[in-house]
Short mmCIF file of the C-alpha atoms (twelve columns), coordinates in Angstrom:
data_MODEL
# 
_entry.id   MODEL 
# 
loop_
_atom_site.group_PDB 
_atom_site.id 
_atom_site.type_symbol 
_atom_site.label_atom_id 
_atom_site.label_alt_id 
_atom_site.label_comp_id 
_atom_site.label_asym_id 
_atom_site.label_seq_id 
_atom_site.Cartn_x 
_atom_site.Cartn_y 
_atom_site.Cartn_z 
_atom_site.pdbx_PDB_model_num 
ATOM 1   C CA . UNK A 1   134.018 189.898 62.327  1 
ATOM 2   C CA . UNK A 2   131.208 188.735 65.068  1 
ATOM 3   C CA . UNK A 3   131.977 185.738 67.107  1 
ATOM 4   C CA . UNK A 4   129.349 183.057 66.449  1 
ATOM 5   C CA . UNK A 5   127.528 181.266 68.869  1 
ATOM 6   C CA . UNK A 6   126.089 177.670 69.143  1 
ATOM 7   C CA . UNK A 7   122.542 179.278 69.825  1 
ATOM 8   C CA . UNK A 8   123.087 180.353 66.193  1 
ATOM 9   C CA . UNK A 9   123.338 177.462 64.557  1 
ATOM 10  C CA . UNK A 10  120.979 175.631 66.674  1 
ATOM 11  C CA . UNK A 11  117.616 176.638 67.351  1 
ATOM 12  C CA . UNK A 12  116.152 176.487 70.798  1 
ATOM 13  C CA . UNK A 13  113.405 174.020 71.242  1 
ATOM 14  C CA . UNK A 14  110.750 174.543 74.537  1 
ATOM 15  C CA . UNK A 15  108.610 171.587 75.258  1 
ATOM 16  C CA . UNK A 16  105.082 173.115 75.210  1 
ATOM 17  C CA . UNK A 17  103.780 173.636 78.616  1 
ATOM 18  C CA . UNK A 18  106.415 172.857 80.729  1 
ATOM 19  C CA . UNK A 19  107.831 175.435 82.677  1 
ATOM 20  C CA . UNK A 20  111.151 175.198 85.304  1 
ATOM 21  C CA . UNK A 21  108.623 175.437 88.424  1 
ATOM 22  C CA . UNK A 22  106.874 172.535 87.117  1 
ATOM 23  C CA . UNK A 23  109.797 170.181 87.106  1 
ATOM 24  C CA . UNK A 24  111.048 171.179 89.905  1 
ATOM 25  C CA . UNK A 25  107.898 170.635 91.796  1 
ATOM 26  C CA . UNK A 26  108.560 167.227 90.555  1 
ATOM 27  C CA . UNK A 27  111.300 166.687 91.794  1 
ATOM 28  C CA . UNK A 28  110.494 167.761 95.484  1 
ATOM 29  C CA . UNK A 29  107.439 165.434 95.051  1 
ATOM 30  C CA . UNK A 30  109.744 162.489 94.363  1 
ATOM 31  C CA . UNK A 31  111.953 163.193 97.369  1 
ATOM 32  C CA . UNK A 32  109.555 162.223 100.249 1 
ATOM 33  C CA . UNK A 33  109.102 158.629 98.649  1 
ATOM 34  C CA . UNK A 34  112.705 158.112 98.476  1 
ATOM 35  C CA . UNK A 35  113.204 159.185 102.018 1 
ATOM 36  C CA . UNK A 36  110.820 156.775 103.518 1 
ATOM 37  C CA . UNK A 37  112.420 154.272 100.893 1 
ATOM 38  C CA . UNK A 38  116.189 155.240 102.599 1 
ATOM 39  C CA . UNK A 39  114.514 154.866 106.019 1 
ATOM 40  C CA . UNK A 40  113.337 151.221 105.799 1 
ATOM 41  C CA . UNK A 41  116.764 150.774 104.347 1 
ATOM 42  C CA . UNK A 42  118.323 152.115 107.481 1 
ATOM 43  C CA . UNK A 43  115.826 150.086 109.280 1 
ATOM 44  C CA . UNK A 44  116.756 146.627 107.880 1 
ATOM 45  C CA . UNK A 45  120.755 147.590 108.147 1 
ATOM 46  C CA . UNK A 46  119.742 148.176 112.046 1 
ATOM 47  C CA . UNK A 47  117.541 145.043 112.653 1 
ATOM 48  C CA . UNK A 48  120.627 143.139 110.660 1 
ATOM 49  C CA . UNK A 49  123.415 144.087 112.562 1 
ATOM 50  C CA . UNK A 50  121.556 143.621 115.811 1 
ATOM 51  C CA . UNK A 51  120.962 140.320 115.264 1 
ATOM 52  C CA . UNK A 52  124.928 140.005 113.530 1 
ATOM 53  C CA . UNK A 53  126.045 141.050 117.547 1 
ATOM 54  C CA . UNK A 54  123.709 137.938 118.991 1 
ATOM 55  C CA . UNK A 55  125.869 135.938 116.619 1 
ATOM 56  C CA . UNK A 56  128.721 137.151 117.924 1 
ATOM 57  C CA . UNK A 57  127.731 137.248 121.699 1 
ATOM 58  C CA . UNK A 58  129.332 133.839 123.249 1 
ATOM 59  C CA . UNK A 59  127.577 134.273 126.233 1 
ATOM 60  C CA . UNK A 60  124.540 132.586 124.513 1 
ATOM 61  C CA . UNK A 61  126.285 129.346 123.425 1 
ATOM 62  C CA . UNK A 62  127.655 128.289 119.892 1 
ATOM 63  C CA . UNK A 63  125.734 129.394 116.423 1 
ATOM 64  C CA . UNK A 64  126.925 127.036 114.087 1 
ATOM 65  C CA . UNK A 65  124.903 124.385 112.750 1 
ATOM 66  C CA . UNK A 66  121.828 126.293 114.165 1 
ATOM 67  C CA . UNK A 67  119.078 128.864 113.307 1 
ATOM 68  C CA . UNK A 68  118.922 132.126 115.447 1 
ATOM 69  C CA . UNK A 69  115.678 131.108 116.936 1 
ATOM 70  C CA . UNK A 70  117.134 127.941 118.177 1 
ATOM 71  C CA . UNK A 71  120.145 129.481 119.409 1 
ATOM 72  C CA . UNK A 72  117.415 131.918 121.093 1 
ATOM 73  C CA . UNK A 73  115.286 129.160 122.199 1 
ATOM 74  C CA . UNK A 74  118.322 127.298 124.051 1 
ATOM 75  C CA . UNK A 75  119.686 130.085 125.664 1 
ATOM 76  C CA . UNK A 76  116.656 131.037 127.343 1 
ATOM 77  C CA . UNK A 77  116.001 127.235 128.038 1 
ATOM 78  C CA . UNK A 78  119.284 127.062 130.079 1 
ATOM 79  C CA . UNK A 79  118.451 130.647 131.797 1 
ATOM 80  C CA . UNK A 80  120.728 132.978 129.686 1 
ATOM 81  C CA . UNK A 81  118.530 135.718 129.483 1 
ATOM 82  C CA . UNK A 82  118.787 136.170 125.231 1 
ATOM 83  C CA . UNK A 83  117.663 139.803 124.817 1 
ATOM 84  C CA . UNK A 84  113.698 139.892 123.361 1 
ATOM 85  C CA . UNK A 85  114.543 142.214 120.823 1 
ATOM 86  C CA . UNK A 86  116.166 139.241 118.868 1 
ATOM 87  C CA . UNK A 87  113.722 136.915 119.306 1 
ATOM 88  C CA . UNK A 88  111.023 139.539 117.979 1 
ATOM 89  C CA . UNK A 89  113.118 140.486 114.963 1 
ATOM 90  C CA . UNK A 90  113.058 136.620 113.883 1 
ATOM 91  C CA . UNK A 91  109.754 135.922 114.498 1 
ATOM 92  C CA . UNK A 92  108.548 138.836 112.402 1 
ATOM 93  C CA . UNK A 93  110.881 137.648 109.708 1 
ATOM 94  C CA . UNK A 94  110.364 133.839 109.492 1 
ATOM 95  C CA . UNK A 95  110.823 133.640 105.255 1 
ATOM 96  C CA . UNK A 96  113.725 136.227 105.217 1 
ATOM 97  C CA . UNK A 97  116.871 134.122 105.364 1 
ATOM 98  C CA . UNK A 98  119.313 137.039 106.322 1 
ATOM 99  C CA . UNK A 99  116.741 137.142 109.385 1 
ATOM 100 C CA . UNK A 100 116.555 133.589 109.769 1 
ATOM 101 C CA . UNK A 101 120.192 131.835 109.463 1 
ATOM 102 C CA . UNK A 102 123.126 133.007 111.569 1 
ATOM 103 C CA . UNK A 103 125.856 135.155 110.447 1 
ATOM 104 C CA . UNK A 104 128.180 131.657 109.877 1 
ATOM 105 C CA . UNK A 105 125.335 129.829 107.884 1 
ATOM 106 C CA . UNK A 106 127.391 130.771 104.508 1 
ATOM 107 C CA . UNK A 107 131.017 129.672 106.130 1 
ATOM 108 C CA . UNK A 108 129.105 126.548 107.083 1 
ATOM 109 C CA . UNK A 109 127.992 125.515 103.526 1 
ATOM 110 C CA . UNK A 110 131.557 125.637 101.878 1 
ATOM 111 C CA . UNK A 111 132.662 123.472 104.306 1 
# 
Protein backbone atom coordinates (compact mmCIF):
# COMPACT_ATOMS: atom_id res chain seq x y z
CA UNK A 1 0.00 0.00 0.00
CA UNK A 2 1.60 3.63 -1.03
CA UNK A 3 1.72 6.23 1.61
CA UNK A 4 -0.36 9.23 0.51
CA UNK A 5 0.66 12.60 0.51
CA UNK A 6 -1.09 16.01 1.10
CA UNK A 7 0.25 17.17 -2.43
CA UNK A 8 -2.21 14.44 -3.50
CA UNK A 9 -5.14 15.55 -2.37
CA UNK A 10 -4.41 19.10 -2.87
CA UNK A 11 -3.40 20.57 -5.97
CA UNK A 12 -0.62 23.07 -6.16
CA UNK A 13 -1.65 26.51 -7.16
CA UNK A 14 1.32 29.13 -8.71
CA UNK A 15 0.27 32.70 -8.89
CA UNK A 16 0.96 33.56 -12.57
CA UNK A 17 4.07 35.49 -12.96
CA UNK A 18 5.50 35.56 -9.80
CA UNK A 19 8.57 33.90 -9.31
CA UNK A 20 10.75 33.45 -5.70
CA UNK A 21 13.43 36.12 -7.06
CA UNK A 22 10.72 38.49 -7.50
CA UNK A 23 9.52 38.51 -3.94
CA UNK A 24 12.45 38.43 -2.59
CA UNK A 25 13.66 41.42 -4.44
CA UNK A 26 10.79 42.84 -2.61
CA UNK A 27 11.62 42.29 0.28
CA UNK A 28 15.28 43.70 0.12
CA UNK A 29 13.58 46.79 -1.44
CA UNK A 30 11.47 47.25 1.69
CA UNK A 31 14.45 46.94 4.04
CA UNK A 32 16.28 50.27 3.30
CA UNK A 33 12.98 52.27 4.19
CA UNK A 34 12.66 50.56 7.39
CA UNK A 35 16.23 51.19 8.28
CA UNK A 36 16.12 54.87 7.85
CA UNK A 37 12.61 54.51 9.65
CA UNK A 38 14.68 52.55 12.81
CA UNK A 39 17.30 55.32 12.54
CA UNK A 40 15.12 58.39 13.23
CA UNK A 41 13.75 56.14 15.90
CA UNK A 42 17.16 55.81 17.43
CA UNK A 43 17.51 59.43 16.82
CA UNK A 44 14.49 60.66 18.85
CA UNK A 45 15.35 57.92 21.80
CA UNK A 46 18.91 59.88 21.76
CA UNK A 47 17.67 63.55 21.59
CA UNK A 48 15.05 62.24 24.51
CA UNK A 49 17.25 60.93 26.92
CA UNK A 50 19.68 63.79 26.49
CA UNK A 51 17.42 66.15 27.41
CA UNK A 52 15.90 63.38 30.39
CA UNK A 53 19.88 63.90 31.94
CA UNK A 54 19.35 68.02 31.87
CA UNK A 55 16.33 67.12 33.97
CA UNK A 56 18.17 65.31 36.13
CA UNK A 57 21.37 67.54 36.31
CA UNK A 58 20.88 69.74 39.70
CA UNK A 59 23.57 71.79 38.86
CA UNK A 60 21.13 73.84 36.65
CA UNK A 61 18.51 74.62 39.35
CA UNK A 62 15.01 72.96 40.01
CA UNK A 63 12.63 71.64 36.92
CA UNK A 64 9.43 71.54 38.39
CA UNK A 65 6.82 73.87 37.60
CA UNK A 66 8.95 74.90 34.52
CA UNK A 67 9.54 74.23 30.76
CA UNK A 68 13.09 73.05 29.67
CA UNK A 69 13.70 76.23 27.86
CA UNK A 70 13.08 78.20 30.93
CA UNK A 71 15.03 76.05 33.05
CA UNK A 72 17.69 76.64 30.08
CA UNK A 73 17.07 80.24 29.92
CA UNK A 74 17.71 80.72 33.85
CA UNK A 75 20.61 78.78 34.11
CA UNK A 76 22.45 80.57 31.59
CA UNK A 77 20.96 83.89 33.05
CA UNK A 78 22.68 83.15 36.44
CA UNK A 79 26.04 81.92 34.51
CA UNK A 80 25.58 78.06 34.72
CA UNK A 81 26.83 77.28 31.52
CA UNK A 82 23.50 74.85 30.34
CA UNK A 83 25.08 72.76 27.56
CA UNK A 84 23.79 74.20 23.80
CA UNK A 85 22.93 70.95 22.70
CA UNK A 86 19.73 71.21 24.93
CA UNK A 87 18.77 74.37 24.12
CA UNK A 88 19.00 73.42 20.25
CA UNK A 89 17.03 70.21 20.71
CA UNK A 90 14.03 72.43 22.20
CA UNK A 91 14.08 75.02 19.95
CA UNK A 92 13.85 72.69 16.97
CA UNK A 93 11.01 70.98 18.74
CA UNK A 94 8.76 73.81 20.06
CA UNK A 95 5.10 71.73 19.36
CA UNK A 96 6.55 68.32 20.54
CA UNK A 97 5.63 68.11 24.21
CA UNK A 98 8.08 65.19 25.12
CA UNK A 99 10.64 67.95 23.78
CA UNK A 100 9.04 70.70 25.42
CA UNK A 101 7.94 69.77 29.21
CA UNK A 102 10.42 68.32 31.68
CA UNK A 103 10.72 64.81 32.62
CA UNK A 104 8.42 65.69 36.07
CA UNK A 105 5.67 67.60 34.02
CA UNK A 106 3.40 64.25 34.35
CA UNK A 107 4.27 63.77 38.34
CA UNK A 108 3.33 67.43 38.50
CA UNK A 109 -0.25 67.11 37.08
CA UNK A 110 -1.47 64.30 39.54
CA UNK A 111 -0.56 66.32 42.16
Amino acid sequence: MSQMRITDTFQQVKRPGRTQKQGKSAQIQAAPAQSTSDAADLQRQTEIQLLKHFDLNSDFGPCIGIMRLERWERAEKFGLTPPMDVRDLIVQHPGDEEYIHCLWNDYKQML
